Amino acid sequence: MKTTAGRSNPEGRSLKDEEMERMDAYWRAANYLSVGQIYLLDNPLLREPLRLEHVKPRLLGHWGTTPGLNFIYVHLNRVIRAGDLDMIYVAGPGHGGPALVANTWLEGTYSEVYPDISRDEEGMRRLFRQFSFPGGIPSHVAPETPGSIHEGGELGYALSHAFGAVFDNPDLIAACVVGDGEAETGPLAASWYSNKFLNPVTDGAVLPILHLNGYKIANPTILARIPPQELASLFVGLGYEPYFVEGDEPAAMHRSMAEAMDAAIAEIRSIQRKARTAGNMAPPRWPMIILRTPKGWTGPKTVDGKQTEGSWRSHQVPFGDMAGKPDRVPLLEKWMKGYRPEELFDGGGRLRPELAELAPKGTRRMGANPHANGGILLKDLAMPDYREYAVDVPKPGGVTAEATRVMGRMLRDVMKRNAEARNFRVMGPDETASNRLDALFEATDRTWVAATVPGDDHLSPGGRVMEILSEHTCQGWLEGYLLTGRHGLFSCYEAFIHIVDS
Amino acid sequence: MKTTAGRSNPEGRSLKDEEMERMDAYWRAANYLSVGQIYLLDNPLLREPLRLEHVKPRLLGHWGTTPGLNFIYVHLNRVIRAGDLDMIYVAGPGHGGPALVANTWLEGTYSEVYPDISRDEEGMRRLFRQFSFPGGIPSHVAPETPGSIHEGGELGYALSHAFGAVFDNPDLIAACVVGDGEAETGPLAASWYSNKFLNPVTDGAVLPILHLNGYKIANPTILARIPPQELASLFVGLGYEPYFVEGDEPAAMHRSMAEAMDAAIAEIRSIQRKARTAGNMAPPRWPMIILRTPKGWTGPKTVDGKQTEGSWRSHQVPFGDMAGKPDRVPLLEKWMKGYRPEELFDGGGRLRPELAELAPKGTRRMGANPHANGGILLKDLAMPDYREYAVDVPKPGGVTAEATRVMGRMLRDVMKRNAEARNFRVMGPDETASNRLDALFEATDRTWVAATVPGDDHLSPGGRVMEILSEHTCQGWLEGYLLTGRHGLFSCYEAFIHIVDS
């Protein structure tokens, strides 16, 4: 294990042994439940020797990213409890659906939303069976996954969704896992620039966690294979302060991750305090975590003699053909028993109480955070009567007017009426004025947190018109903003905009 | 002026005064022709006092980026002549169409392709009149612009087009101007990673020139407003060696640009030599130039008392309403005469011979480079008979086969038959194996120039299957490869791929 973060403190031991061991057990529980979802139809606690009929006939799911997502979840739970944080979890590798389902079941939110998936052995059996199964749930993070505003599927929007979620939510932190596959996409690559649009006074914070597990479907990833000094340089250049957590030995990794998390949260709080109480608006260098782990961490080391943990072979189901190869069912049983389920669940299949207490309570649980369920926070916009903006046309052809300029005046008044509620923004690729919506600038500015020079036109950190020359970022910001219960408009004249928007 | 490139040599004076003055005159000629295209219907040499009827009634075009594109063109001409380089020009800010039209007219290619636009006063008059005019030419770089493989329009693909052009063209250098607006887009942000796929032995080189003119349409750009050390860190992190050329005083800028160009070309040659003769395949750090100039450089300093040069107000036409405001026609005349056309063109409107000789000759002219006119280089692929891959089906339903696996076998043989011609590649977002085209790996590898580890599967710098998890980059690479006269296939199973591809 190597902790290269200059600011972290490898000897600091912020994590006590006892807590570390319980967190490791909680992580094992999440991993156990993840494997169970991918593979099992029945026999969820492995009370009986595992047999072929306990295994799903068709295996569909993504193991590779899942243990990393679980590892991050348990560490976020720790800092949420320690700091009473208001936090949501954006899983860029949304194909790791088993992780989010497992964790929300462990913390209790899953069973609150879906009472038939109870927190006991029968619930666990159903939890496993429903996953990626006819009549069940998708294998990806989906709208029905508690705590999710970000679906698995098209990669690229994790970070812009996270930023969209925290705009105008000053107490919210969006922890955003960015996979090293997604990091190669255009929409994601551009969205790192979102930090130039985040106001530390009135917005919340995003904690990006770049998860380098090294492989995509069948290839290594770029960011996992560039020299470490280039990797650090890249994120410093993007305006972040990276904390590195790297390795595969669980105890050391728990300690390193806890230290990085503590440092990152402290840094977020420090930036916010400086801006909010001391008025320091120098563009901050927000923390991020770069987590390097094996792909399919804790999964089978080899299958058929080929490296599987730490390889692209872990991307989906590490081994299949359960009926055709006699070593498969015992291999699965050995893998799952390696998590020592008897230490994790009681005789009734319930998470042991000393582990259950590691989860935050109530709406602090990431599966129950109301920001991830925007409909319950949504308030109607205060709207003017659109008739007031009608153009008076006393006789046909007698008046010259522009439709969007008229609309701009109405948007200006929408902006004014909702200024106090802070729940309306306009996004676009630097076309607000071109689109004749510039009456908006009578009511607000363009959002801009980077440097300014004399002569700049309506730029300020508090501006509510967000202009970046990336339609993908605009789209992601707006989705994140809307899905957390606010309102907005994305204006663009490009012929291809309906494509980006689709 | 500030040259911050550690490697450049501000005192070196690689550019002699006399040559610098001629280059400056050539640049002024290109700028003069650019303004003329945007504004004038007639009176191209300003022989008569400029009057309203000499000016187009409707002004449409983009001045802001144009003087920078012209500046780069004249400096590329210099290094082409000095090193007999095989070079094409990819203008990311393709809306700066006047620059490419002006330069190809100055070097003679425009009149060779379009003889009615002759190299004399009458040709200049037509050149001006046709621009962005009914029955004329687009205001953007377009397929009919000599030397262009990259249209103005949707921003984001300049760099991936440039890389696509140089794959398998070991002697070619694609100079690629990336605007600081385009640099905010997702497709462009991801395409910097293309350097991880460029084989210094068998591919050519891309020379990215990031042009920070500071403004988009009505906003500053992100990369122009981040601290200089972050900017350098960003591109070092992306694997480039940035050379900075910054300022607005022409003589100093010519010297600085010439030094940066000389250094960059020498570095490209050095990387290629090390790889090709010494077999050094360590991932190279390719040079790039970061050019910081005012937007609308050399244009009117102010219009109506408002800053215009060095401002977003220069983005399109710096001033219009020629009929309505009496100061406008004299302002235009003063601006154009400031380029001292009498020093640039002879009495017949022909570029003076001492300037004309600054352009390269024949197909070394960037407007005449055959790589930018792929149709003349295109050779048919050697194809097997597709009937040989037919699946034998003796009775209905009697055979199990997969359509794409069969296709994969044919693609494998296409790859083999054209291995020597080196004119066929397959691109995709890491789905070649998933799409059952993996028979290709019997004939070639995946392209990979970054680090490798034991257990990697078919990765090599010479591989011809290009897998990056960016559909946008794949699309751009393939377009660049095809438009320079080669063949390829982009395979993807994503539901949205027809959108990226549209």
Short mmCIF file of N, CA and C in Angstrom, two decimals, chain B residues 275-360:
data_model
loop_
_atom_site.label_atom_id
_atom_site.label_comp_id
_atom_site.label_asym_id
_atom_site.label_seq_id
_atom_site.Cartn_x
_atom_site.Cartn_y
_atom_site.Cartn_z
N ALA B 275 12.54 6.90 -31.32
CA ALA B 275 11.69 5.71 -31.43
C ALA B 275 12.05 4.90 -32.68
N ARG B 276 12.36 5.60 -33.76
CA ARG B 276 12.51 4.90 -35.04
C ARG B 276 13.90 4.30 -35.23
N THR B 277 14.90 4.96 -34.67
CA THR B 277 16.24 4.42 -34.89
C THR B 277 16.79 3.78 -33.63
N ALA B 278 16.46 4.34 -32.46
CA ALA B 278 17.01 3.76 -31.23
C ALA B 278 16.02 2.82 -30.56
N GLY B 279 14.79 2.74 -31.10
CA GLY B 279 13.81 1.82 -30.52
C GLY B 279 13.31 2.23 -29.15
N ASN B 280 13.44 3.51 -28.82
CA ASN B 280 12.99 3.99 -27.52
C ASN B 280 11.47 4.18 -27.55
N MET B 281 10.75 3.25 -26.90
CA MET B 281 9.29 3.32 -26.95
C MET B 281 8.70 3.81 -25.63
N ALA B 282 9.52 4.44 -24.77
CA ALA B 282 8.94 5.06 -23.57
C ALA B 282 7.91 6.08 -24.02
N PRO B 283 6.75 6.12 -23.35
CA PRO B 283 5.71 7.06 -23.80
C PRO B 283 6.27 8.48 -23.90
N PRO B 284 6.27 9.06 -25.09
CA PRO B 284 6.89 10.38 -25.24
C PRO B 284 6.00 11.48 -24.70
N ARG B 285 6.63 12.58 -24.38
CA ARG B 285 5.91 13.79 -24.00
C ARG B 285 5.94 14.72 -25.21
N TRP B 286 4.87 14.70 -26.00
CA TRP B 286 4.83 15.47 -27.24
C TRP B 286 4.71 16.96 -26.94
N PRO B 287 5.34 17.79 -27.75
CA PRO B 287 5.24 19.23 -27.52
C PRO B 287 3.87 19.78 -27.92
N MET B 288 3.50 20.88 -27.31
CA MET B 288 2.34 21.64 -27.73
C MET B 288 2.66 23.12 -27.50
N ILE B 289 1.92 23.96 -28.16
CA ILE B 289 2.13 25.41 -28.00
C ILE B 289 0.88 26.01 -27.38
N ILE B 290 1.07 26.82 -26.36
CA ILE B 290 -0.06 27.57 -25.79
C ILE B 290 0.14 29.04 -26.18
N LEU B 291 -0.72 29.49 -27.06
CA LEU B 291 -0.61 30.83 -27.64
C LEU B 291 -1.67 31.72 -27.02
N ARG B 292 -1.21 32.72 -26.29
CA ARG B 292 -2.16 33.64 -25.65
C ARG B 292 -2.08 34.99 -26.34
N THR B 293 -3.15 35.38 -27.00
CA THR B 293 -3.19 36.67 -27.72
C THR B 293 -4.52 37.34 -27.39
N PRO B 294 -4.62 38.62 -27.70
CA PRO B 294 -5.94 39.24 -27.58
C PRO B 294 -6.91 38.64 -28.59
N LYS B 295 -8.17 38.56 -28.23
CA LYS B 295 -9.20 38.19 -29.21
C LYS B 295 -9.38 39.39 -30.14
N GLY B 296 -9.52 39.11 -31.43
CA GLY B 296 -9.66 40.20 -32.39
C GLY B 296 -8.40 41.05 -32.49
N TRP B 297 -7.28 40.42 -32.27
CA TRP B 297 -5.94 41.05 -32.29
C TRP B 297 -5.77 41.88 -33.57
N THR B 298 -5.31 43.09 -33.42
CA THR B 298 -5.10 44.08 -34.50
C THR B 298 -6.40 44.71 -34.98
N GLY B 299 -7.53 44.29 -34.42
CA GLY B 299 -8.79 44.93 -34.79
C GLY B 299 -8.97 46.23 -34.02
N PRO B 300 -10.14 46.85 -34.17
CA PRO B 300 -10.37 48.12 -33.48
C PRO B 300 -10.26 47.96 -31.96
N LYS B 301 -9.50 48.89 -31.35
CA LYS B 301 -9.31 48.83 -29.90
C LYS B 301 -10.64 49.02 -29.17
N THR B 302 -11.40 50.01 -29.64
CA THR B 302 -12.69 50.27 -29.01
C THR B 302 -13.71 50.57 -30.10
N VAL B 303 -14.95 50.30 -29.80
CA VAL B 303 -16.07 50.68 -30.66
C VAL B 303 -17.12 51.29 -29.74
N ASP B 304 -17.58 52.46 -30.07
CA ASP B 304 -18.53 53.17 -29.21
C ASP B 304 -18.00 53.28 -27.78
N GLY B 305 -16.70 53.46 -27.66
CA GLY B 305 -16.10 53.64 -26.34
C GLY B 305 -15.94 52.36 -25.55
N LYS B 306 -16.32 51.23 -26.14
CA LYS B 306 -16.20 49.96 -25.40
C LYS B 306 -15.04 49.14 -25.95
N GLN B 307 -14.30 48.52 -25.02
CA GLN B 307 -13.16 47.71 -25.44
C GLN B 307 -13.61 46.63 -26.42
N THR B 308 -12.89 46.51 -27.53
CA THR B 308 -13.27 45.53 -28.54
C THR B 308 -12.12 44.55 -28.80
N GLU B 309 -10.93 45.06 -29.19
CA GLU B 309 -9.78 44.15 -29.25
C GLU B 309 -9.54 43.63 -27.83
N GLY B 310 -9.31 42.32 -27.71
CA GLY B 310 -9.08 41.76 -26.38
C GLY B 310 -10.34 41.56 -25.59
N SER B 311 -11.47 41.48 -26.28
CA SER B 311 -12.75 41.33 -25.59
C SER B 311 -13.65 40.41 -26.39
N TRP B 312 -14.67 39.88 -25.72
CA TRP B 312 -15.65 39.05 -26.42
C TRP B 312 -16.38 39.86 -27.49
N ARG B 313 -16.31 41.20 -27.43
CA ARG B 313 -17.01 41.99 -28.45
C ARG B 313 -16.41 41.81 -29.83
N SER B 314 -15.21 41.21 -29.88
CA SER B 314 -14.58 40.93 -31.17
C SER B 314 -15.04 39.61 -31.77
N HIS B 315 -15.88 38.85 -31.08
CA HIS B 315 -16.12 37.47 -31.50
C HIS B 315 -16.59 37.37 -32.94
N GLN B 316 -17.60 38.14 -33.29
CA GLN B 316 -18.09 38.08 -34.67
C GLN B 316 -17.63 39.34 -35.41
N VAL B 317 -18.57 40.11 -35.90
CA VAL B 317 -18.24 41.34 -36.60
C VAL B 317 -18.07 42.43 -35.53
N PRO B 318 -16.90 43.04 -35.44
CA PRO B 318 -16.67 43.95 -34.30
C PRO B 318 -17.59 45.17 -34.29
N PHE B 319 -18.00 45.59 -35.47
CA PHE B 319 -19.00 46.66 -35.51
C PHE B 319 -19.83 46.51 -36.77
N GLY B 320 -21.12 46.83 -36.64
CA GLY B 320 -22.03 46.76 -37.78
C GLY B 320 -22.75 48.09 -37.91
N ASP B 321 -24.01 48.01 -38.29
CA ASP B 321 -24.83 49.21 -38.44
C ASP B 321 -24.09 50.28 -39.24
N MET B 322 -23.54 49.84 -40.38
CA MET B 322 -22.69 50.73 -41.19
C MET B 322 -23.48 51.90 -41.74
N ALA B 323 -24.75 51.65 -42.03
CA ALA B 323 -25.57 52.72 -42.60
C ALA B 323 -26.05 53.68 -41.52
N GLY B 324 -26.26 53.14 -40.33
CA GLY B 324 -26.90 53.93 -39.28
C GLY B 324 -25.95 54.84 -38.53
N LYS B 325 -24.67 54.49 -38.48
CA LYS B 325 -23.74 55.28 -37.67
C LYS B 325 -22.65 55.85 -38.57
N PRO B 326 -22.53 57.15 -38.61
CA PRO B 326 -21.62 57.78 -39.59
C PRO B 326 -20.14 57.51 -39.33
N ASP B 327 -19.77 57.08 -38.12
CA ASP B 327 -18.35 56.84 -37.88
C ASP B 327 -17.89 55.49 -38.40
N ARG B 328 -18.83 54.65 -38.82
CA ARG B 328 -18.48 53.26 -39.08
C ARG B 328 -17.62 53.07 -40.34
N VAL B 329 -18.04 53.67 -41.44
CA VAL B 329 -17.28 53.47 -42.69
C VAL B 329 -15.85 54.00 -42.54
N PRO B 330 -15.66 55.19 -41.99
CA PRO B 330 -14.27 55.64 -41.77
C PRO B 330 -13.50 54.73 -40.81
N LEU B 331 -14.18 54.19 -39.81
CA LEU B 331 -13.51 53.30 -38.86
C LEU B 331 -12.99 52.05 -39.58
N LEU B 332 -13.83 51.52 -40.46
CA LEU B 332 -13.42 50.33 -41.23
C LEU B 332 -12.25 50.66 -42.15
N GLU B 333 -12.35 51.81 -42.80
CA GLU B 333 -11.27 52.20 -43.73
C GLU B 333 -9.95 52.37 -42.98
N LYS B 334 -10.03 52.99 -41.82
CA LYS B 334 -8.81 53.20 -41.02
C LYS B 334 -8.23 51.86 -40.57
N TRP B 335 -9.12 50.99 -40.14
CA TRP B 335 -8.68 49.66 -39.70
C TRP B 335 -7.95 48.94 -40.84
N MET B 336 -8.59 48.88 -41.99
CA MET B 336 -7.98 48.14 -43.10
C MET B 336 -6.69 48.80 -43.59
N LYS B 337 -6.69 50.12 -43.64
CA LYS B 337 -5.48 50.81 -44.11
C LYS B 337 -4.34 50.65 -43.12
N GLY B 338 -4.69 50.38 -41.87
CA GLY B 338 -3.66 50.15 -40.85
C GLY B 338 -2.77 48.96 -41.19
N TYR B 339 -3.26 48.06 -42.04
CA TYR B 339 -2.42 46.92 -42.46
C TYR B 339 -1.47 47.33 -43.60
N ARG B 340 -1.57 48.57 -44.08
CA ARG B 340 -0.71 49.12 -45.12
C ARG B 340 -0.73 48.26 -46.39
N PRO B 341 -1.91 48.14 -47.00
CA PRO B 341 -2.05 47.24 -48.15
C PRO B 341 -1.09 47.57 -49.28
N GLU B 342 -0.70 48.84 -49.40
CA GLU B 342 0.20 49.21 -50.49
C GLU B 342 1.57 48.55 -50.35
N GLU B 343 1.92 48.16 -49.13
CA GLU B 343 3.19 47.44 -48.95
C GLU B 343 3.04 45.95 -49.24
N LEU B 344 1.79 45.50 -49.33
CA LEU B 344 1.53 44.05 -49.39
C LEU B 344 1.20 43.58 -50.80
N PHE B 345 0.46 44.44 -51.52
CA PHE B 345 -0.02 44.05 -52.85
C PHE B 345 0.51 45.05 -53.87
N ASP B 346 0.79 44.55 -55.07
CA ASP B 346 1.25 45.48 -56.10
C ASP B 346 0.05 46.18 -56.73
N GLY B 347 0.30 46.99 -57.72
CA GLY B 347 -0.76 47.79 -58.32
C GLY B 347 -1.88 46.95 -58.89
N GLY B 348 -1.58 45.70 -59.24
CA GLY B 348 -2.61 44.83 -59.80
C GLY B 348 -3.29 43.96 -58.76
N GLY B 349 -2.99 44.20 -57.50
CA GLY B 349 -3.65 43.42 -56.45
C GLY B 349 -2.96 42.09 -56.17
N ARG B 350 -1.76 41.90 -56.74
CA ARG B 350 -1.04 40.65 -56.51
C ARG B 350 -0.13 40.79 -55.29
N LEU B 351 -0.06 39.71 -54.51
CA LEU B 351 0.84 39.70 -53.36
C LEU B 351 2.26 39.97 -53.86
N ARG B 352 2.98 40.86 -53.19
CA ARG B 352 4.33 41.20 -53.65
C ARG B 352 5.23 39.96 -53.60
N PRO B 353 6.12 39.83 -54.57
CA PRO B 353 6.90 38.58 -54.70
C PRO B 353 7.74 38.27 -53.47
N GLU B 354 8.29 39.29 -52.80
CA GLU B 354 9.13 38.99 -51.63
C GLU B 354 8.29 38.43 -50.48
N LEU B 355 6.97 38.67 -50.53
CA LEU B 355 6.09 38.04 -49.53
C LEU B 355 5.62 36.68 -50.03
N ALA B 356 5.30 36.62 -51.32
CA ALA B 356 4.79 35.36 -51.87
C ALA B 356 5.78 34.22 -51.66
N GLU B 357 7.06 34.56 -51.64
CA GLU B 357 8.04 33.47 -51.50
C GLU B 357 8.09 32.91 -50.07
N LEU B 358 7.36 33.53 -49.15
CA LEU B 358 7.29 32.96 -47.79
C LEU B 358 6.40 31.72 -47.74
N ALA B 359 5.57 31.55 -48.75
CA ALA B 359 4.71 30.36 -48.75
C ALA B 359 5.50 29.16 -49.24
N PRO B 360 5.20 27.98 -48.73
CA PRO B 360 5.83 26.77 -49.28
C PRO B 360 5.41 26.59 -50.74
#
